[in-house]
């Protein structure tokens, strides 16, 4: 954006193959110690519905990107699968709340954070953030705000690339 006003420079916008992702540790009985709620597809769907991907592109990338709901094999959208409209997990915070409510994830103690259906562990997720990324901090700030709106709390920890790779490999995270 800053170069557009330079008379001797022509700016070109193109797909560079980069992406940002929000990954969830839904390992049922597998590697690591992910929060048990993330094994529930309903919780993962609610998280996806809480996130406004259009706002992330506009506010974090200044419009220089495309929102996407999948991780494809290519940056070329021609390779993305067709997902019927009624199966897409688009931004719908009220729908996200409804999914959680119907599945029994309620805020039983009134602190703004939902608990597991058995009334036990709160939906408080460890969010591992990359330190050497220009977009990780702003993405995390927006995402954790949207999650809080639907009753999911986060505890953010920041790691460099090597540290984050180890955290992911060990499965000792809930979100990254």
PDB file of C-alpha atoms in Angstrom:
ATOM      1  CA  UNK A   1       0.000   0.000   0.000  1.00  0.00           C
ATOM      2  CA  UNK A   2       2.811   2.389   0.849  1.00  0.00           C
ATOM      3  CA  UNK A   3       4.377   2.014  -2.597  1.00  0.00           C
ATOM      4  CA  UNK A   4       1.254   2.773  -4.634  1.00  0.00           C
ATOM      5  CA  UNK A   5       1.941   6.507  -4.503  1.00  0.00           C
ATOM      6  CA  UNK A   6       5.521   6.152  -5.852  1.00  0.00           C
ATOM      7  CA  UNK A   7       5.583   7.314  -9.472  1.00  0.00           C
ATOM      8  CA  UNK A   8       8.437   5.015 -10.543  1.00  0.00           C
ATOM      9  CA  UNK A   9       6.931   1.836  -9.033  1.00  0.00           C
ATOM     10  CA  UNK A  10       4.074  -0.284 -10.323  1.00  0.00           C
ATOM     11  CA  UNK A  11       2.498  -2.417  -7.623  1.00  0.00           C
ATOM     12  CA  UNK A  12       1.108  -5.848  -8.437  1.00  0.00           C
ATOM     13  CA  UNK A  13      -1.088  -7.945  -6.166  1.00  0.00           C
ATOM     14  CA  UNK A  14      -0.784 -11.696  -6.599  1.00  0.00           C
ATOM     15  CA  UNK A  15      -1.063 -14.967  -4.765  1.00  0.00           C
ATOM     16  CA  UNK A  16       2.215 -15.823  -3.121  1.00  0.00           C
ATOM     17  CA  UNK A  17       1.140 -19.146  -1.660  1.00  0.00           C
ATOM     18  CA  UNK A  18       1.321 -17.986   1.945  1.00  0.00           C
ATOM     19  CA  UNK A  19      -1.382 -18.496   4.526  1.00  0.00           C
ATOM     20  CA  UNK A  20      -2.301 -18.157   8.162  1.00  0.00           C
ATOM     21  CA  UNK A  21      -4.170 -20.935   9.893  1.00  0.00           C
ATOM     22  CA  UNK A  22      -5.871 -21.666  13.168  1.00  0.00           C
ATOM     23  CA  UNK A  23      -5.156 -25.275  14.066  1.00  0.00           C
ATOM     24  CA  UNK A  24      -6.972 -27.188  16.793  1.00  0.00           C
ATOM     25  CA  UNK A  25      -5.615 -30.133  18.752  1.00  0.00           C
ATOM     26  CA  UNK A  26      -8.456 -32.612  18.489  1.00  0.00           C
ATOM     27  CA  UNK A  27      -6.322 -35.690  19.100  1.00  0.00           C
ATOM     28  CA  UNK A  28      -8.672 -38.211  20.661  1.00  0.00           C
ATOM     29  CA  UNK A  29      -6.447 -40.441  22.753  1.00  0.00           C
ATOM     30  CA  UNK A  30      -3.471 -39.570  20.590  1.00  0.00           C
ATOM     31  CA  UNK A  31      -0.321 -37.571  21.014  1.00  0.00           C
ATOM     32  CA  UNK A  32      -0.383 -34.743  23.516  1.00  0.00           C
ATOM     33  CA  UNK A  33      -2.804 -33.317  25.992  1.00  0.00           C
ATOM     34  CA  UNK A  34      -5.326 -31.279  23.998  1.00  0.00           C
ATOM     35  CA  UNK A  35      -8.453 -30.040  25.756  1.00  0.00           C
ATOM     36  CA  UNK A  36     -11.117 -32.787  25.660  1.00  0.00           C
ATOM     37  CA  UNK A  37     -13.754 -30.401  24.242  1.00  0.00           C
ATOM     38  CA  UNK A  38     -11.734 -30.144  21.010  1.00  0.00           C
ATOM     39  CA  UNK A  39     -12.475 -33.799  20.322  1.00  0.00           C
ATOM     40  CA  UNK A  40     -16.101 -32.728  19.818  1.00  0.00           C
ATOM     41  CA  UNK A  41     -16.827 -31.751  16.213  1.00  0.00           C
ATOM     42  CA  UNK A  42     -19.557 -29.402  17.463  1.00  0.00           C
ATOM     43  CA  UNK A  43     -16.999 -27.359  19.418  1.00  0.00           C
ATOM     44  CA  UNK A  44     -14.677 -27.197  16.414  1.00  0.00           C
ATOM     45  CA  UNK A  45     -17.583 -26.079  14.206  1.00  0.00           C
ATOM     46  CA  UNK A  46     -18.568 -23.413  16.757  1.00  0.00           C
ATOM     47  CA  UNK A  47     -14.993 -22.090  16.774  1.00  0.00           C
ATOM     48  CA  UNK A  48     -15.019 -21.895  12.965  1.00  0.00           C
ATOM     49  CA  UNK A  49     -18.356 -20.023  13.027  1.00  0.00           C
ATOM     50  CA  UNK A  50     -17.035 -17.581  15.645  1.00  0.00           C
ATOM     51  CA  UNK A  51     -14.187 -16.402  13.412  1.00  0.00           C
ATOM     52  CA  UNK A  52     -14.825 -13.651  10.870  1.00  0.00           C
ATOM     53  CA  UNK A  53     -12.352 -14.551   8.109  1.00  0.00           C
ATOM     54  CA  UNK A  54     -13.407 -11.540   6.009  1.00  0.00           C
ATOM     55  CA  UNK A  55     -12.549  -9.223   8.909  1.00  0.00           C
ATOM     56  CA  UNK A  56      -9.165 -10.931   9.362  1.00  0.00           C
ATOM     57  CA  UNK A  57      -8.289 -10.267   5.722  1.00  0.00           C
ATOM     58  CA  UNK A  58      -9.486  -6.664   5.875  1.00  0.00           C
ATOM     59  CA  UNK A  59      -8.061  -5.725   9.272  1.00  0.00           C
ATOM     60  CA  UNK A  60      -4.861  -7.781   9.458  1.00  0.00           C
ATOM     61  CA  UNK A  61      -3.906  -8.087   5.787  1.00  0.00           C
ATOM     62  CA  UNK A  62      -5.360  -4.714   4.770  1.00  0.00           C
ATOM     63  CA  UNK A  63      -7.451  -6.462   2.114  1.00  0.00           C
ATOM     64  CA  UNK A  64      -4.427  -8.132   0.507  1.00  0.00           C
ATOM     65  CA  UNK A  65      -5.649 -11.713   0.643  1.00  0.00           C
ATOM     66  CA  UNK A  66      -8.620 -13.993   0.359  1.00  0.00           C
ATOM     67  CA  UNK A  67     -10.521 -15.617   3.200  1.00  0.00           C
ATOM     68  CA  UNK A  68     -10.705 -19.363   3.049  1.00  0.00           C
ATOM     69  CA  UNK A  69     -12.312 -22.060   5.122  1.00  0.00           C
ATOM     70  CA  UNK A  70     -10.048 -24.914   4.065  1.00  0.00           C
ATOM     71  CA  UNK A  71      -6.368 -25.705   3.773  1.00  0.00           C
ATOM     72  CA  UNK A  72      -5.961 -26.693   0.135  1.00  0.00           C
ATOM     73  CA  UNK A  73      -3.181 -28.387  -1.792  1.00  0.00           C
ATOM     74  CA  UNK A  74      -2.487 -25.240  -3.805  1.00  0.00           C
ATOM     75  CA  UNK A  75      -2.811 -21.468  -3.423  1.00  0.00           C
ATOM     76  CA  UNK A  76      -4.836 -21.610  -6.661  1.00  0.00           C
ATOM     77  CA  UNK A  77      -8.529 -21.625  -5.722  1.00  0.00           C
ATOM     78  CA  UNK A  78      -9.261 -23.803  -8.762  1.00  0.00           C
ATOM     79  CA  UNK A  79      -8.042 -26.737  -6.646  1.00  0.00           C
ATOM     80  CA  UNK A  80     -10.380 -26.033  -3.707  1.00  0.00           C
ATOM     81  CA  UNK A  81     -13.334 -28.373  -3.236  1.00  0.00           C
ATOM     82  CA  UNK A  82     -16.859 -27.056  -3.734  1.00  0.00           C
ATOM     83  CA  UNK A  83     -18.556 -26.908  -0.341  1.00  0.00           C
ATOM     84  CA  UNK A  84     -22.346 -26.481  -0.471  1.00  0.00           C
ATOM     85  CA  UNK A  85     -23.545 -23.237   1.115  1.00  0.00           C
ATOM     86  CA  UNK A  86     -25.469 -25.038   3.873  1.00  0.00           C
ATOM     87  CA  UNK A  87     -22.306 -26.910   4.919  1.00  0.00           C
ATOM     88  CA  UNK A  88     -19.984 -23.898   5.071  1.00  0.00           C
ATOM     89  CA  UNK A  89     -18.867 -22.704   8.490  1.00  0.00           C
ATOM     90  CA  UNK A  90     -19.125 -18.983   7.787  1.00  0.00           C
ATOM     91  CA  UNK A  91     -19.047 -16.266  10.443  1.00  0.00           C
ATOM     92  CA  UNK A  92     -22.156 -16.735  12.574  1.00  0.00           C
ATOM     93  CA  UNK A  93     -21.484 -16.047  16.270  1.00  0.00           C
ATOM     94  CA  UNK A  94     -25.128 -16.566  17.243  1.00  0.00           C
ATOM     95  CA  UNK A  95     -25.108 -19.900  15.422  1.00  0.00           C
ATOM     96  CA  UNK A  96     -21.861 -20.793  17.221  1.00  0.00           C
ATOM     97  CA  UNK A  97     -23.446 -20.030  20.587  1.00  0.00           C
ATOM     98  CA  UNK A  98     -26.482 -22.091  19.675  1.00  0.00           C
ATOM     99  CA  UNK A  99     -24.327 -25.083  18.681  1.00  0.00           C
ATOM    100  CA  UNK A 100     -22.506 -24.965  22.017  1.00  0.00           C
ATOM    101  CA  UNK A 101     -25.692 -24.462  24.013  1.00  0.00           C
ATOM    102  CA  UNK A 102     -27.498 -27.366  22.323  1.00  0.00           C
ATOM    103  CA  UNK A 103     -24.479 -29.626  22.900  1.00  0.00           C
ATOM    104  CA  UNK A 104     -24.578 -28.879  26.644  1.00  0.00           C
ATOM    105  CA  UNK A 105     -21.645 -26.441  26.862  1.00  0.00           C
ATOM    106  CA  UNK A 106     -23.096 -23.876  29.253  1.00  0.00           C
ATOM    107  CA  UNK A 107     -21.661 -21.149  31.469  1.00  0.00           C
ATOM    108  CA  UNK A 108     -22.842 -22.722  34.704  1.00  0.00           C
ATOM    109  CA  UNK A 109     -20.892 -20.434  37.054  1.00  0.00           C
ATOM    110  CA  UNK A 110     -21.602 -17.115  35.292  1.00  0.00           C
ATOM    111  CA  UNK A 111     -17.963 -16.191  34.618  1.00  0.00           C
ATOM    112  CA  UNK A 112     -18.440 -15.824  30.840  1.00  0.00           C
ATOM    113  CA  UNK A 113     -16.644 -19.093  30.028  1.00  0.00           C
ATOM    114  CA  UNK A 114     -18.634 -22.225  29.199  1.00  0.00           C
ATOM    115  CA  UNK A 115     -17.940 -25.533  30.904  1.00  0.00           C
ATOM    116  CA  UNK A 116     -17.947 -29.118  29.629  1.00  0.00           C
ATOM    117  CA  UNK A 117     -21.416 -30.706  29.493  1.00  0.00           C
ATOM    118  CA  UNK A 118     -20.717 -32.613  32.728  1.00  0.00           C
ATOM    119  CA  UNK A 119     -20.257 -29.228  34.456  1.00  0.00           C
ATOM    120  CA  UNK A 120     -16.544 -29.758  34.887  1.00  0.00           C
ATOM    121  CA  UNK A 121     -13.597 -28.310  33.016  1.00  0.00           C
ATOM    122  CA  UNK A 122     -14.078 -24.826  31.538  1.00  0.00           C
ATOM    123  CA  UNK A 123     -13.590 -24.212  27.815  1.00  0.00           C
ATOM    124  CA  UNK A 124     -10.298 -22.430  28.441  1.00  0.00           C
ATOM    125  CA  UNK A 125      -7.908 -23.233  25.590  1.00  0.00           C
ATOM    126  CA  UNK A 126      -4.139 -22.786  25.368  1.00  0.00           C
ATOM    127  CA  UNK A 127      -3.436 -20.657  22.292  1.00  0.00           C
ATOM    128  CA  UNK A 128       0.151 -20.956  21.014  1.00  0.00           C
ATOM    129  CA  UNK A 129       1.183 -17.900  19.011  1.00  0.00           C
ATOM    130  CA  UNK A 130       4.169 -17.485  16.700  1.00  0.00           C
ATOM    131  CA  UNK A 131       6.486 -14.636  17.740  1.00  0.00           C
ATOM    132  CA  UNK A 132       8.197 -13.983  14.411  1.00  0.00           C
ATOM    133  CA  UNK A 133       5.107 -13.269  12.329  1.00  0.00           C
ATOM    134  CA  UNK A 134       3.682  -9.860  11.458  1.00  0.00           C
ATOM    135  CA  UNK A 135       0.149 -11.260  11.429  1.00  0.00           C
ATOM    136  CA  UNK A 136       0.125 -13.725  14.350  1.00  0.00           C
ATOM    137  CA  UNK A 137      -0.445 -11.102  17.050  1.00  0.00           C
ATOM    138  CA  UNK A 138      -3.292  -9.258  15.311  1.00  0.00           C
ATOM    139  CA  UNK A 139      -4.878 -12.580  14.258  1.00  0.00           C
ATOM    140  CA  UNK A 140      -4.697 -13.876  17.828  1.00  0.00           C
ATOM    141  CA  UNK A 141      -6.144 -10.681  19.265  1.00  0.00           C
ATOM    142  CA  UNK A 142      -9.179 -10.831  16.981  1.00  0.00           C
ATOM    143  CA  UNK A 143      -9.680 -14.600  17.263  1.00  0.00           C
ATOM    144  CA  UNK A 144      -9.467 -14.666  21.058  1.00  0.00           C
ATOM    145  CA  UNK A 145     -11.983 -11.804  21.168  1.00  0.00           C
ATOM    146  CA  UNK A 146     -14.425 -13.682  18.952  1.00  0.00           C
ATOM    147  CA  UNK A 147     -13.982 -16.852  21.009  1.00  0.00           C
ATOM    148  CA  UNK A 148     -14.679 -14.928  24.207  1.00  0.00           C
ATOM    149  CA  UNK A 149     -17.925 -13.647  22.645  1.00  0.00           C
ATOM    150  CA  UNK A 150     -19.175 -17.247  22.347  1.00  0.00           C
ATOM    151  CA  UNK A 151     -17.966 -18.272  25.808  1.00  0.00           C
ATOM    152  CA  UNK A 152     -14.544 -19.771  25.076  1.00  0.00           C
ATOM    153  CA  UNK A 153     -11.515 -18.481  26.962  1.00  0.00           C
ATOM    154  CA  UNK A 154      -7.882 -18.530  25.875  1.00  0.00           C
ATOM    155  CA  UNK A 155      -4.487 -18.473  27.545  1.00  0.00           C
ATOM    156  CA  UNK A 156      -1.975 -17.135  25.032  1.00  0.00           C
ATOM    157  CA  UNK A 157       1.680 -18.173  24.975  1.00  0.00           C
ATOM    158  CA  UNK A 158       4.165 -16.878  22.408  1.00  0.00           C
ATOM    159  CA  UNK A 159       6.891 -19.032  20.834  1.00  0.00           C
ATOM    160  CA  UNK A 160       9.536 -18.643  18.160  1.00  0.00           C
ATOM    161  CA  UNK A 161       9.334 -21.010  15.170  1.00  0.00           C
ATOM    162  CA  UNK A 162      11.567 -23.694  16.710  1.00  0.00           C
ATOM    163  CA  UNK A 163       9.717 -23.642  20.021  1.00  0.00           C
ATOM    164  CA  UNK A 164       6.301 -23.712  18.355  1.00  0.00           C
ATOM    165  CA  UNK A 165       7.345 -26.661  16.197  1.00  0.00           C
ATOM    166  CA  UNK A 166       8.250 -28.572  19.379  1.00  0.00           C
ATOM    167  CA  UNK A 167       4.960 -27.628  21.061  1.00  0.00           C
ATOM    168  CA  UNK A 168       3.014 -28.814  18.023  1.00  0.00           C
ATOM    169  CA  UNK A 169       5.017 -32.034  17.703  1.00  0.00           C
ATOM    170  CA  UNK A 170       4.427 -32.860  21.374  1.00  0.00           C
ATOM    171  CA  UNK A 171       0.706 -32.080  21.093  1.00  0.00           C
ATOM    172  CA  UNK A 172       0.903 -29.811  24.137  1.00  0.00           C
ATOM    173  CA  UNK A 173      -1.431 -27.095  22.861  1.00  0.00           C
ATOM    174  CA  UNK A 174      -5.104 -26.574  22.186  1.00  0.00           C
ATOM    175  CA  UNK A 175      -4.950 -23.969  19.403  1.00  0.00           C
ATOM    176  CA  UNK A 176      -2.116 -22.460  17.350  1.00  0.00           C
TER     177      UNK A 176
END
